[in-house]
mmCIF file of C-alpha atoms and ligand atoms in Angstrom:
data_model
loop_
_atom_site.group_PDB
_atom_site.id
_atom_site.type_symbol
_atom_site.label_atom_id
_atom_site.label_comp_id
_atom_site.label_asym_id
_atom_site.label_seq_id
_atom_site.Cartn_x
_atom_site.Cartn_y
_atom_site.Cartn_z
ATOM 1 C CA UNK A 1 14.842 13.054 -15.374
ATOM 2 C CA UNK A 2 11.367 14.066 -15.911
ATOM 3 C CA UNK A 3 10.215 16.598 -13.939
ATOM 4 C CA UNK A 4 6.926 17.198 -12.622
ATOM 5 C CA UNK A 5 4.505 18.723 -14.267
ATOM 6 C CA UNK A 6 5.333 16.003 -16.816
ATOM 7 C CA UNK A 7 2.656 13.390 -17.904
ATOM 8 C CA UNK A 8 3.088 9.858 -17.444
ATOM 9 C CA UNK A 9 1.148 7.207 -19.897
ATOM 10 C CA UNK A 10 -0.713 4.487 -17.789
ATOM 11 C CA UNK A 11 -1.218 1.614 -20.104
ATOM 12 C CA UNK A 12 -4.476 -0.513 -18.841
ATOM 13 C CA UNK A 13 -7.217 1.296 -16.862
ATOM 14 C CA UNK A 14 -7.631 -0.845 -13.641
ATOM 15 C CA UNK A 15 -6.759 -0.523 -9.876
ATOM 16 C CA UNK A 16 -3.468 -0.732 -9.938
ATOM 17 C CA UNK A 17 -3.320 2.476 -12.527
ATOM 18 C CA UNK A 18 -5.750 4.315 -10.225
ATOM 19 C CA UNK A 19 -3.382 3.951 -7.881
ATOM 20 C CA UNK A 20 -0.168 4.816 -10.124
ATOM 21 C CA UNK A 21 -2.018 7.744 -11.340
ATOM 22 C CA UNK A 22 -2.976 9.067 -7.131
ATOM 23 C CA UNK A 23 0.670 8.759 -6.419
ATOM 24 C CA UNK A 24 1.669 10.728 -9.630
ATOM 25 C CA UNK A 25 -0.532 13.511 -9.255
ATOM 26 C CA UNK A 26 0.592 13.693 -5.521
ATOM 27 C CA UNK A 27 4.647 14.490 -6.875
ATOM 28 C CA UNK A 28 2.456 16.867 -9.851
ATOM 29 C CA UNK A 29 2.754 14.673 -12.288
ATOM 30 C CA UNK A 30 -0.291 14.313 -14.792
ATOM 31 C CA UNK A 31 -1.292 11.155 -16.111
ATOM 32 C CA UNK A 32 -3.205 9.600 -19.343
ATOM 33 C CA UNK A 33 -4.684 6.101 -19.295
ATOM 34 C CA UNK A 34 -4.922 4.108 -22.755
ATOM 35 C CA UNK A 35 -7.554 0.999 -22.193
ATOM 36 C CA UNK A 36 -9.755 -0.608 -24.410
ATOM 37 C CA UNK A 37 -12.580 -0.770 -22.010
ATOM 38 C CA UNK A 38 -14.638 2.327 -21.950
ATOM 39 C CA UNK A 39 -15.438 2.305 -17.686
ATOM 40 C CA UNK A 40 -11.654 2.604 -16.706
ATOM 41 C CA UNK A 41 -11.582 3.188 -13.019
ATOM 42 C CA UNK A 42 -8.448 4.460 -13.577
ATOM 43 C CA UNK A 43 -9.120 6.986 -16.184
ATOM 44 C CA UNK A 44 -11.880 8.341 -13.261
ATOM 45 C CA UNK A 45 -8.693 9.836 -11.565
ATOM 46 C CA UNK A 46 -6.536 10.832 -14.527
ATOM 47 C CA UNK A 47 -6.239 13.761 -16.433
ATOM 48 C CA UNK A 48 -6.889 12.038 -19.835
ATOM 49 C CA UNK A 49 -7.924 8.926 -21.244
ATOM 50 C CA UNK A 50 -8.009 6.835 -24.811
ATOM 51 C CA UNK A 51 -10.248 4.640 -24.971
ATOM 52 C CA UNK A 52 -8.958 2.320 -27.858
ATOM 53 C CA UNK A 53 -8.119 -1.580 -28.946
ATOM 54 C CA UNK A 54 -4.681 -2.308 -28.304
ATOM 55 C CA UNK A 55 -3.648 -2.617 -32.330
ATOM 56 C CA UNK A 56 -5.211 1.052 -32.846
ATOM 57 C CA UNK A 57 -1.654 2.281 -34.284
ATOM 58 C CA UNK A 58 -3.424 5.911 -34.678
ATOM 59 C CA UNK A 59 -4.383 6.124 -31.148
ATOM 60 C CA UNK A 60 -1.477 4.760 -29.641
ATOM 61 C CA UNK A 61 0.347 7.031 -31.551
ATOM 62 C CA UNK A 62 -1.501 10.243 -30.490
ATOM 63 C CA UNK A 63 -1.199 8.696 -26.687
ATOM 64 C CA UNK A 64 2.359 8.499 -26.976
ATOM 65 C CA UNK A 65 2.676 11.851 -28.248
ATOM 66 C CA UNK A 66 0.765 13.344 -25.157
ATOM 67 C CA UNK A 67 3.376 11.096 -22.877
ATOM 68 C CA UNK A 68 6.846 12.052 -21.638
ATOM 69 C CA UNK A 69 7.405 8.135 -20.469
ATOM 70 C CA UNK A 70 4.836 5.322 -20.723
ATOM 71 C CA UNK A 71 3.780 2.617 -18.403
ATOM 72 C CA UNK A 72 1.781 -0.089 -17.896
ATOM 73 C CA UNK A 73 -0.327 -1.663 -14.798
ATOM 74 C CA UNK A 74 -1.909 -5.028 -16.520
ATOM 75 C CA UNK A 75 0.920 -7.281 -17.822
ATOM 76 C CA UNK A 76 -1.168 -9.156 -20.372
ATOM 77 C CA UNK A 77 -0.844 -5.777 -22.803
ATOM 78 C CA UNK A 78 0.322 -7.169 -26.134
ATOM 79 C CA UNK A 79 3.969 -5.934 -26.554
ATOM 80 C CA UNK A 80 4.000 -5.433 -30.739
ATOM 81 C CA UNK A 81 1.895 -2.296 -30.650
ATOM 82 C CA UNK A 82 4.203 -0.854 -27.857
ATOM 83 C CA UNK A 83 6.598 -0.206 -31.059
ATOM 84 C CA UNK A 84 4.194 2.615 -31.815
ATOM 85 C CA UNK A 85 5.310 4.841 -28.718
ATOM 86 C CA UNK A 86 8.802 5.207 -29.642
ATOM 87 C CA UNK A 87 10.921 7.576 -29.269
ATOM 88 C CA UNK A 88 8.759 8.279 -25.685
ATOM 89 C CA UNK A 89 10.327 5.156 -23.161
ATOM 90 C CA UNK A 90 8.454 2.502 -21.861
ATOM 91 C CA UNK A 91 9.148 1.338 -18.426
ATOM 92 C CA UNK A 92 9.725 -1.044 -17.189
ATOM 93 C CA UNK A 93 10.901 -2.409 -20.523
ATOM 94 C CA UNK A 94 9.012 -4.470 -23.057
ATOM 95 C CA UNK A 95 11.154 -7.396 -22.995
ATOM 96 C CA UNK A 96 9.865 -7.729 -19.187
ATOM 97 C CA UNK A 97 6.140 -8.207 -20.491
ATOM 98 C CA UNK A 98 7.504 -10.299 -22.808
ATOM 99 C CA UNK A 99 8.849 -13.060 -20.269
ATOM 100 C CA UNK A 100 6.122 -12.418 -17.531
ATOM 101 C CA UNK A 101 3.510 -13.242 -20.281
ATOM 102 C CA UNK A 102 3.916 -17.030 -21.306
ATOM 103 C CA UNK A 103 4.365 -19.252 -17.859
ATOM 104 C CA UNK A 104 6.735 -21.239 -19.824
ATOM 105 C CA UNK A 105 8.839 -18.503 -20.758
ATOM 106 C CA UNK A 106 9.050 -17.253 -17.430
ATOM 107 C CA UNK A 107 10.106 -20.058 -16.008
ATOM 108 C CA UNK A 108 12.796 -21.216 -18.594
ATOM 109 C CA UNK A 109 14.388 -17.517 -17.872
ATOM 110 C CA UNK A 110 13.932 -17.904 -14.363
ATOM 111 C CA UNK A 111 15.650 -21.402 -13.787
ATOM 112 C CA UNK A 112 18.822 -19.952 -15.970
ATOM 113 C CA UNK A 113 19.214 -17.193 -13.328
ATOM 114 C CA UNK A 114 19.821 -20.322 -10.678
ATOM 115 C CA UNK A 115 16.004 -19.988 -9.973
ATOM 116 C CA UNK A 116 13.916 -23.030 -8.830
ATOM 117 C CA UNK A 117 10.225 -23.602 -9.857
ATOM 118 C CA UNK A 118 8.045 -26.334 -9.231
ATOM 119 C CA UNK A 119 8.485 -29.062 -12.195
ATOM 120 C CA UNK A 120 6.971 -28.027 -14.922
ATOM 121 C CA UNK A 121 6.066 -28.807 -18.707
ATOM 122 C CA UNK A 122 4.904 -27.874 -22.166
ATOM 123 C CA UNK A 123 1.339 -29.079 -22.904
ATOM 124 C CA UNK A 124 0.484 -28.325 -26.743
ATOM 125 C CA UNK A 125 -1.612 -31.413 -27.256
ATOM 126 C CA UNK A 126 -3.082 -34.787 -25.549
ATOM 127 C CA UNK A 127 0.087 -36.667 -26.030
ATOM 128 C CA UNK A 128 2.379 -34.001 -24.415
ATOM 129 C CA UNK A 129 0.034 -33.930 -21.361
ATOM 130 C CA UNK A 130 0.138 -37.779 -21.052
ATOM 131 C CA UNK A 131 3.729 -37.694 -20.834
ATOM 132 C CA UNK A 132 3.750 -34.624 -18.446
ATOM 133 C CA UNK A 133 1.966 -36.443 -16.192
ATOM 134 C CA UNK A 134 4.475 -39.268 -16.933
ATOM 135 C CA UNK A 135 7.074 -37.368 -15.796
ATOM 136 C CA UNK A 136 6.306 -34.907 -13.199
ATOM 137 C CA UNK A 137 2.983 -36.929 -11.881
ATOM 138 C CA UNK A 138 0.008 -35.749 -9.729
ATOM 139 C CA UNK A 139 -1.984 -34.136 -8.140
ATOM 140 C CA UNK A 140 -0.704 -30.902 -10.524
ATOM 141 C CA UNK A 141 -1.984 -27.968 -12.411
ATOM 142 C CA UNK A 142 -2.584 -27.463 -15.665
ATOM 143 C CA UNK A 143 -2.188 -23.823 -16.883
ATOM 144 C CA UNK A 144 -2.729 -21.535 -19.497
ATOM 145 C CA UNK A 145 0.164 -20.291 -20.500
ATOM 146 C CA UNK A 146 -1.301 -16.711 -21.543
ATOM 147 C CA UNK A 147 -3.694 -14.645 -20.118
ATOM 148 C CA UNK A 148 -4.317 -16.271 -16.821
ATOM 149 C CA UNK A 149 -5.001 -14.162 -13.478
ATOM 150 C CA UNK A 150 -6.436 -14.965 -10.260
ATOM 151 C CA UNK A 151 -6.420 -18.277 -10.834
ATOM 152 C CA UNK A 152 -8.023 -17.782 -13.976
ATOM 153 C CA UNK A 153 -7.365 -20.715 -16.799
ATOM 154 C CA UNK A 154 -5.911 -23.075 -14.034
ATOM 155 C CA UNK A 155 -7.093 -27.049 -13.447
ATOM 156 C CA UNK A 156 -6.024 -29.343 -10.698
ATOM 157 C CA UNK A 157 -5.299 -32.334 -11.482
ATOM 158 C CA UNK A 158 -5.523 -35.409 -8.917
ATOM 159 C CA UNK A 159 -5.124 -38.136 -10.781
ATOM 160 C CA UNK A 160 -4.106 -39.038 -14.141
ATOM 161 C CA UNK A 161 -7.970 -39.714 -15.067
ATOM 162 C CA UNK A 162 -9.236 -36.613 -13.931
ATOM 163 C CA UNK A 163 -8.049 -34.988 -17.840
ATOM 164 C CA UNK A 164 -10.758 -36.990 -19.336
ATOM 165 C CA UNK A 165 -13.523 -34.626 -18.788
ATOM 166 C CA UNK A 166 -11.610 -31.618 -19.224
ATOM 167 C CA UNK A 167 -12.899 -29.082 -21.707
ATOM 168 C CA UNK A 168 -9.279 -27.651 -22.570
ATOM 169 C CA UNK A 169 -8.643 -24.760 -24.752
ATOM 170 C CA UNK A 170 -6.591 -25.625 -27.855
ATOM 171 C CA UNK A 171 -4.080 -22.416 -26.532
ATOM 172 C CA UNK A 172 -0.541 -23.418 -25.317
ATOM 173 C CA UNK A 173 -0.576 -24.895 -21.602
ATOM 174 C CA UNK A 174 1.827 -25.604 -19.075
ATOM 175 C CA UNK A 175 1.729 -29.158 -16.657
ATOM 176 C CA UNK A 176 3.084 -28.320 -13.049
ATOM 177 C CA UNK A 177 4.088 -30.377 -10.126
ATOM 178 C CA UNK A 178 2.011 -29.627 -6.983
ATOM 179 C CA UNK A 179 4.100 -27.298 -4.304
ATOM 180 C CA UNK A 180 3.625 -29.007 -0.918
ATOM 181 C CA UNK A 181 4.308 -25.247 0.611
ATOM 182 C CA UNK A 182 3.710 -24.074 4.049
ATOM 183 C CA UNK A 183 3.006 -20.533 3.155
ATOM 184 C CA UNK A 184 2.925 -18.238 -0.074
ATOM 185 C CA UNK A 185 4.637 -14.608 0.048
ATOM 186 C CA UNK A 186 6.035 -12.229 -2.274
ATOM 187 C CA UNK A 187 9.231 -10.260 -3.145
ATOM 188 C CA UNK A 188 8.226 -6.639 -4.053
ATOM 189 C CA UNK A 189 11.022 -4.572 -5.394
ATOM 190 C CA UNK A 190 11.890 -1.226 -7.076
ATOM 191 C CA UNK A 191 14.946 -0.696 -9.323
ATOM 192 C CA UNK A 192 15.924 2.705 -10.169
ATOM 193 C CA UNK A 193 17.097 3.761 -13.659
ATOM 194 C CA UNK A 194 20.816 4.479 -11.899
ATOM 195 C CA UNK A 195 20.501 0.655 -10.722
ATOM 196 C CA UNK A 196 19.352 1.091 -7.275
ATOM 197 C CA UNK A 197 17.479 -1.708 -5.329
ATOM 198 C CA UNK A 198 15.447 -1.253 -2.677
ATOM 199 C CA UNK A 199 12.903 -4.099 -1.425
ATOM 200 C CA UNK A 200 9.808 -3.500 0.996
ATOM 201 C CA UNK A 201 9.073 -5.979 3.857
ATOM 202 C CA UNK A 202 7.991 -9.742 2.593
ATOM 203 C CA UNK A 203 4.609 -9.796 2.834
ATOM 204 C CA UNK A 204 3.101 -13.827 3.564
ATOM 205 C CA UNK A 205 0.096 -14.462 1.330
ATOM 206 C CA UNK A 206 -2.924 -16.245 1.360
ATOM 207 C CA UNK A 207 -5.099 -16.828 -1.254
ATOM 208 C CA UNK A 208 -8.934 -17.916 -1.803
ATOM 209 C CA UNK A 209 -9.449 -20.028 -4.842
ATOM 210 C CA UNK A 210 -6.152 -18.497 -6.382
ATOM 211 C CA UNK A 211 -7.202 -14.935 -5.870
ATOM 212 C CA UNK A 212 -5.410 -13.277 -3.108
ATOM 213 C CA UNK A 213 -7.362 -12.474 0.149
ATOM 214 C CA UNK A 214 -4.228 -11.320 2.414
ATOM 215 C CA UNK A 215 -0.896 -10.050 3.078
ATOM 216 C CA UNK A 216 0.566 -9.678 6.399
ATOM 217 C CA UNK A 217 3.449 -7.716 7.278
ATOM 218 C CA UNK A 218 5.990 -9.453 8.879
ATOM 219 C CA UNK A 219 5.274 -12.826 7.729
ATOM 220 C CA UNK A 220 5.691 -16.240 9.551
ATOM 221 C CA UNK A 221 9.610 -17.236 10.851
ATOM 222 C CA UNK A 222 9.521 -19.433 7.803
ATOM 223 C CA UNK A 223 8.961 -17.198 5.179
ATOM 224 C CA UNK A 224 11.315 -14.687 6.648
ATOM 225 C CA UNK A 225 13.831 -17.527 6.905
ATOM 226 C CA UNK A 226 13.530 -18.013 2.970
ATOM 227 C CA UNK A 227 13.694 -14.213 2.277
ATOM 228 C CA UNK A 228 17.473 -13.556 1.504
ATOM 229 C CA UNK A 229 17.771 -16.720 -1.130
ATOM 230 C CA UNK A 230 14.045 -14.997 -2.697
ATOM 231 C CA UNK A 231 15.590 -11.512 -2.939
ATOM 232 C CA UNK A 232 18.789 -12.824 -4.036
ATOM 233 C CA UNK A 233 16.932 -13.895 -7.193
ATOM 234 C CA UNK A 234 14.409 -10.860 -7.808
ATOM 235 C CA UNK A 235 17.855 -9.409 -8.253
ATOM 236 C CA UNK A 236 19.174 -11.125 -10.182
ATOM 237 C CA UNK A 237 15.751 -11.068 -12.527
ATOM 238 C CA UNK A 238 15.851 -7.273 -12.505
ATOM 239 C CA UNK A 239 19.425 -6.727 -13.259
ATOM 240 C CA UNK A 240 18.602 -9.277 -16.105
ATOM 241 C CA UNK A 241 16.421 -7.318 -17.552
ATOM 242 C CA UNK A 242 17.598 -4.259 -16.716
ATOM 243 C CA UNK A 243 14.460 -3.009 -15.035
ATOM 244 C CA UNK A 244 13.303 0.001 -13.757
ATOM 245 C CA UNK A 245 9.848 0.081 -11.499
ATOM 246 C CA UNK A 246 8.383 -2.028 -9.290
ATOM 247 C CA UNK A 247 8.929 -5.745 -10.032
ATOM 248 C CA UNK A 248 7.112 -8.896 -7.901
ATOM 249 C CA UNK A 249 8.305 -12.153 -8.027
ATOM 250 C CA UNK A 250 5.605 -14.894 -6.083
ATOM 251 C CA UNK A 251 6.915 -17.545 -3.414
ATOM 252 C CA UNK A 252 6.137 -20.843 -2.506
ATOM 253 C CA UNK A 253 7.535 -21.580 1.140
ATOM 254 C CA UNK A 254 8.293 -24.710 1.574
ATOM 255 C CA UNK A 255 10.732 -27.297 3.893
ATOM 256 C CA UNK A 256 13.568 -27.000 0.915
ATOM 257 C CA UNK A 257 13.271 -23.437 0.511
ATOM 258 C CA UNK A 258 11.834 -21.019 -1.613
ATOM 259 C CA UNK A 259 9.778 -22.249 -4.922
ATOM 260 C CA UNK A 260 9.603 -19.825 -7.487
ATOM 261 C CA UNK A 261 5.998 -19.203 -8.626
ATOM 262 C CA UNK A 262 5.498 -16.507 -11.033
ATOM 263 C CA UNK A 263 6.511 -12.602 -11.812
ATOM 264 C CA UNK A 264 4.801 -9.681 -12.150
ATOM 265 C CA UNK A 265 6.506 -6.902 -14.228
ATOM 266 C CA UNK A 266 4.355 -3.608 -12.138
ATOM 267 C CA UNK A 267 2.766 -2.691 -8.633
ATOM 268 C CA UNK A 268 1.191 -5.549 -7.130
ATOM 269 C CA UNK A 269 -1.911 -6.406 -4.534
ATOM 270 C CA UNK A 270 0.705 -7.798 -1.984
ATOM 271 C CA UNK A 271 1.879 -4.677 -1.581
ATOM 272 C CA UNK A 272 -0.798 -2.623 -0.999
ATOM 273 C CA UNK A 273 -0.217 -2.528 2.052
ATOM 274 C CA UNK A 274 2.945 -0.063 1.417
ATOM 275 C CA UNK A 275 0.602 3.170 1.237
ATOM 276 C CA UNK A 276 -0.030 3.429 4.535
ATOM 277 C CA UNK A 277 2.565 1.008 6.040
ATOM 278 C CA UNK A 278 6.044 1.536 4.311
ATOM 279 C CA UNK A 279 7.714 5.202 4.308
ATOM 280 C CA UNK A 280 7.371 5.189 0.599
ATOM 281 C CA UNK A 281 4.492 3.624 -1.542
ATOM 282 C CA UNK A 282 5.522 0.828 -4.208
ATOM 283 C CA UNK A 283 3.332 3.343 -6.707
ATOM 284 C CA UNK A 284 5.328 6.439 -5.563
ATOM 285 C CA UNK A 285 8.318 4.873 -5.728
ATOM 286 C CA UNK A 286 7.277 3.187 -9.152
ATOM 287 C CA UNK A 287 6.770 6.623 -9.870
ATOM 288 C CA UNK A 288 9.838 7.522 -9.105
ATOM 289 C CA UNK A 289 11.629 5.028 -10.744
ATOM 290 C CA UNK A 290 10.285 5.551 -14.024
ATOM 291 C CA UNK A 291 10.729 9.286 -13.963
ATOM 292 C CA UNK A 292 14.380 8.933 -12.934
ATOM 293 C CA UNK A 293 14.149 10.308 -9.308
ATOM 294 C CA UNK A 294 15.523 9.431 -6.324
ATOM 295 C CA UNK A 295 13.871 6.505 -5.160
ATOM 296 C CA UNK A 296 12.139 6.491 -1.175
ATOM 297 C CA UNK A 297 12.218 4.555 1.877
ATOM 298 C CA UNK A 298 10.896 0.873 2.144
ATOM 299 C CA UNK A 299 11.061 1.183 5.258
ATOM 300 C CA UNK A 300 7.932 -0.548 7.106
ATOM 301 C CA UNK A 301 6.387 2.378 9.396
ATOM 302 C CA UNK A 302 4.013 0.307 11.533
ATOM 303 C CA UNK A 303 5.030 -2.671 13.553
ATOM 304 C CA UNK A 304 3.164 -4.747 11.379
ATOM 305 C CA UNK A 305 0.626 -4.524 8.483
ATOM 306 C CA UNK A 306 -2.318 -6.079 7.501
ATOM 307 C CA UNK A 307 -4.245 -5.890 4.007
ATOM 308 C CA UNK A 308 -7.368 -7.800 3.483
ATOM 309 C CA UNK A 309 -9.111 -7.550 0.088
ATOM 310 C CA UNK A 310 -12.481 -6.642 -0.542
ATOM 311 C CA UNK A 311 -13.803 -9.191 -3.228
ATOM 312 C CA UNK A 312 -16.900 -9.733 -4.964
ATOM 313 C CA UNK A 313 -20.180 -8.716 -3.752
ATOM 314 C CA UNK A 314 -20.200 -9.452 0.123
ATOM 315 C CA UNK A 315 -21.981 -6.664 1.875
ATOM 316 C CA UNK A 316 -19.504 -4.050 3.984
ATOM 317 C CA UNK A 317 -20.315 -1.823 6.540
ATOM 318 C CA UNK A 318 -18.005 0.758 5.334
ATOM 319 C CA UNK A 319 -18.533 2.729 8.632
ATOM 320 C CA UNK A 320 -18.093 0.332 10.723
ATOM 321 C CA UNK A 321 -14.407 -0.510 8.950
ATOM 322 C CA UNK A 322 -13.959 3.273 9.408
ATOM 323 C CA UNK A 323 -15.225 3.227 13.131
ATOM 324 C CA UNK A 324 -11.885 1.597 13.889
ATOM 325 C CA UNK A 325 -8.645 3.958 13.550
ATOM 326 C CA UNK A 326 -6.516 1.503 12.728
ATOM 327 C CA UNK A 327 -7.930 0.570 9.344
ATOM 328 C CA UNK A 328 -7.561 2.502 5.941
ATOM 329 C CA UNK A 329 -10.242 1.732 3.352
ATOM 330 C CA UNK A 330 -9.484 2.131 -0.248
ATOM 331 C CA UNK A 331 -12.937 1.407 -2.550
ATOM 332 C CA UNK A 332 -11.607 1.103 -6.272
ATOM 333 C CA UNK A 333 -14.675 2.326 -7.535
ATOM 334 C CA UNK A 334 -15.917 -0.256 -9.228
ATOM 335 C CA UNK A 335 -19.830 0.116 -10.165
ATOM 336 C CA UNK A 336 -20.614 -3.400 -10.641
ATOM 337 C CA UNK A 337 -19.427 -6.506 -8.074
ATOM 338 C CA UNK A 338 -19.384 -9.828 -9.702
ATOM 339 C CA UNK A 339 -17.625 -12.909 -8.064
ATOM 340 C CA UNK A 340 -13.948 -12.987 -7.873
ATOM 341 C CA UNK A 341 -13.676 -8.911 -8.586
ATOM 342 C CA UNK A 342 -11.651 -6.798 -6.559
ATOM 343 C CA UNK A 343 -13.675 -3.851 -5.389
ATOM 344 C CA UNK A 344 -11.161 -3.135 -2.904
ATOM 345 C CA UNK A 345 -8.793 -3.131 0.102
ATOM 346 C CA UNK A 346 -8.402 -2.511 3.956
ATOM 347 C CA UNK A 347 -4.938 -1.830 5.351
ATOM 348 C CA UNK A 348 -4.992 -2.582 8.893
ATOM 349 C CA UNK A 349 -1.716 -1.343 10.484
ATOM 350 C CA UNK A 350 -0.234 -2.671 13.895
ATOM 351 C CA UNK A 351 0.799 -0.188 15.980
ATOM 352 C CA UNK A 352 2.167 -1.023 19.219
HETATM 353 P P1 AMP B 1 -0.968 -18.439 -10.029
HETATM 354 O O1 AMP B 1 -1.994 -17.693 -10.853
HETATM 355 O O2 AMP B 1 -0.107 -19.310 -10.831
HETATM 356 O O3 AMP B 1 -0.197 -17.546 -9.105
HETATM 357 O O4 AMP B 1 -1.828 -19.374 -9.060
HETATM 358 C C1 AMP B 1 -2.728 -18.861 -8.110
HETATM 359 C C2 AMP B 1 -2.613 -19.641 -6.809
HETATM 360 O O5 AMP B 1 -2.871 -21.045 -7.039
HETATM 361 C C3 AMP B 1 -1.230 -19.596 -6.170
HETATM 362 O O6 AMP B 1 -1.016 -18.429 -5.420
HETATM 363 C C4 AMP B 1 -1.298 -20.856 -5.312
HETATM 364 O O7 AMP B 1 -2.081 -20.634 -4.148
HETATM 365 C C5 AMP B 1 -2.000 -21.837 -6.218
HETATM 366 N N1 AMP B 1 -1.015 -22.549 -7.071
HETATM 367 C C6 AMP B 1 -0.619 -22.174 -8.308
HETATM 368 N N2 AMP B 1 0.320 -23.022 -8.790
HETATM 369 C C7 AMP B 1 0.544 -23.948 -7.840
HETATM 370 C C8 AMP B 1 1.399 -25.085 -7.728
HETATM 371 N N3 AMP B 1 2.225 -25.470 -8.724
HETATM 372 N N4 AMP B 1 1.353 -25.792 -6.580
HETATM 373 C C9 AMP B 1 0.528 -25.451 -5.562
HETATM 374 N N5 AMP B 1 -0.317 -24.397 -5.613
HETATM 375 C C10 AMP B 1 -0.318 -23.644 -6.726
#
C-alpha cells in the first residue's frame, strides 16, 4: 500500500490529470505531472511538474525518483521511455498502453477475448485499401491507427470512389465497416490490485463530429439491455491484462448486440459524471486502485445524471449554469478555446 502523504506521478498534463491530481490531494496524496507541453492545466493543481520530451531519459529519471507509483492520463504516451521509471510501478501497466495504442492491435486482442468489433482491416498502402473495401465494403472509416482522438485522423468513406481525393498519411491505417448502431455508451470500470471489480452505471453517449458532447445516466432500455454481455468483456480485458485503475471500453448498440469500439487504458469523459453522481469518483477510486486501497462505491447517488461538455469557444453564462442547483460546473482552465477543445463540463444530476 502506499499511504498518503505519498506522491503519485501523473504522466500527461491535461484534464483528466487535473482531475486525478484533485482527487489525490483530497485522500493527501501529492502529485507530480511530467508533460512535454509547458501550459499543463494539470500541473496548475499539482505539487510539481517536469516539463520535458517524452525520450528525456534524465528527466524521467529524476520524475520517477520523486514518485512512489506512476500514472498516466493520455494513452498516446510512448511506452519505451516508461523503462526509465523502474523500480517505482506504473499503473495501470504498460502492456495496456501498448494494446490501446494501435486500433489494430486492440482489436486483434479484443476479438481473442470472444469480443466483437465492427469488420475491420489493415491499410498499409493503396492496394490493401482496395481490397478492404473489397471485402468489408462501404460506407466505412478509414483510421489512423496511432494517435487518433476525438475523431481525430478518421475519414468516411461512402463509396469506393470517394479515396481518390484523399490526402492520406503514409502512417499505418485501419479500414472499418460502418456500425448501423442505435446508441453509443461506455463500460467504465476499476480493478483493484487484490483483483476487485467494481463498474459504475453505463453511461449512453452521444457524440458531435466524433468528439463526445454527452453522457446520460441511466441510458436508453437498449443500451441497458446490452450491458451484462459489455461488462462481461471489460472483464475479461482487465483480467487479461491484469489491470489495476480505471479502464473504459466504448460501445456500439446495435439490434445484434453490443459492437466493440475502442479502449481506453485511464479515467474517461463518460464518466465524469461520477464526481458528483456516483458514491465514489472514477479518479478517487483510480486513486485508490493504484495506491492499493480499498476501492469505493459505484454506486449512482442521484436518480439519474447528466454531463454535457463544454467545447470550443461558444460563449457561457457561467452564472446562469450556476443559477440552477442542480448543475455542477467544472472549467478545466484552459486559457485559449479553439474548435473541438474541451474547456469543460456540467454535471446535471436528477434528483427526484
Ligand atoms: P473513435 O475515435 O473511433 O471512437 O470514433 C469517434 C466516433 O466516430 C465514435 O464514437 C462514433 O460516433 C463514430 N465512429 C467511429 N467508428 C465508427 C464505425 N466503425 N461505425 C460507425 N461510427 C463510428
Amino acid at each position: 500500500m502506499i499511504p498518503p502523504g505519498e506522491t503519485i506521478g501523473i504522466l500527461g498534463g491535461g484534464q483528466l490529470g487535473r482531475m486525478i491530481a484533485m482527487a489525490a490531494a483530497q485522500l493527501g496524496y501529492r502529485c507530480h505531472t511530467y508533460a512535454p507541453e509547458p501550459d499543463s492545466i494539470a500541473a496548475d493543481v499539482c505539487g510539481a511538474f517536469t516539463c520535458a520530451n517524452w525520450d528525456d531519459a534524465e528527466a524521467m529519471a529524476s520524475f520517477a525518483a520523486d514518485c512512489a507509483v506512476v500514472t498516466y492520463e493520455f494513452e498516446n504516451v510512448p511506452v519505451a521511455p516508461l523503462a526509465g521509471i523502474a523500480p517505482v510501478p506504473v499503473l495501470a501497466h504498460p502492456r495496456a498502453l501498448e494494446v490501446a495504442q494501435d486500433r489494430l492491435a486492440e482489436k486483434v486482442f479484443v476479438s481473442g477475448l470472444g469480443g466483437r468489433p465492427a469488420p475491420f482491416a489493415k491499410v498499409d498502402n493503396d492496394a490493401d485499401l482496395a481490397a478492404a473495401i473489397a471485402r468489408i465494403g462501404t460506407p466505412g472509416i478509414l483510421k489512423t491507427r496511432r494517435d487518433g482522438y476525438d475523431g481525430k485522423g478518421q475519414w468516411r468513406i461512402m463509396q469506393p470512389g470517394d479515396v481518390d481525393g484523399l490526402d492520406l498519411p503514409t502512417t499505418p491505417l485501419i479500414y472499418e465497416g460502418f456500425v448501423d448502431f442505435r446508441a453509443e455508451f461506455s463500460v467504465l470500470l476499476c480493478r483493484g490490485q487484490d483483483g476487485d471489480i467494481r463498474f459504475w452505471d453505463t453511461p449512453e453517449n452521444v457524440h458531435k463530429g466524433g468528439i463526445l458532447s454527452t453522457s446520460t445516466v441511466p441510458g436508453s432500455a437498449l443500451v441497458q439491455g446490452e450491458v451484462a454481455e459489455a461488462r462481461a468483456l471489460a472483464a475479461k480485458v482487465a483480467e487479461a491484462l491484469d489491470y489495476v485503475g480505471v479502464l473504459t471500453l466504448e460501445f456500439f448498440a446495435t439490434e445484434d448486440g453490443p459492437v466493440f469500439n475502442e479502449m481506453a487504458p485511464r479515467v474517461h469523459n463518460s464518466g465524469h459524471w461520477t464526481i458528483e453522481g456516483a458514491i465514489t469518483s472514477q479518479f478517487e477510486n483510480h486513486v485508490r486502485a493504484i495506491c492499493g486501497l480499498p476501492l469505493g462505491d459505484t454506486s449512482l447517488a442521484a436518480r439519474g445524471v447528466v454531463m454535457n461538455n463544454l467545447i470550443g469557444d461558444d460563449a457561457h453564462d457561467w452564472a446562469q449554469i450556476l443559477s440552477d442547483p442542480a448543475n455542477h460546473l467544472h472549467l478545466y482552465g484552459k486559457a485559449a478555446a479553439r474548435p473541438g477543445r474541451k474547456m469543460g463540463h456540467v454535471t446535471r444530476l436528477i434528483l427526484e
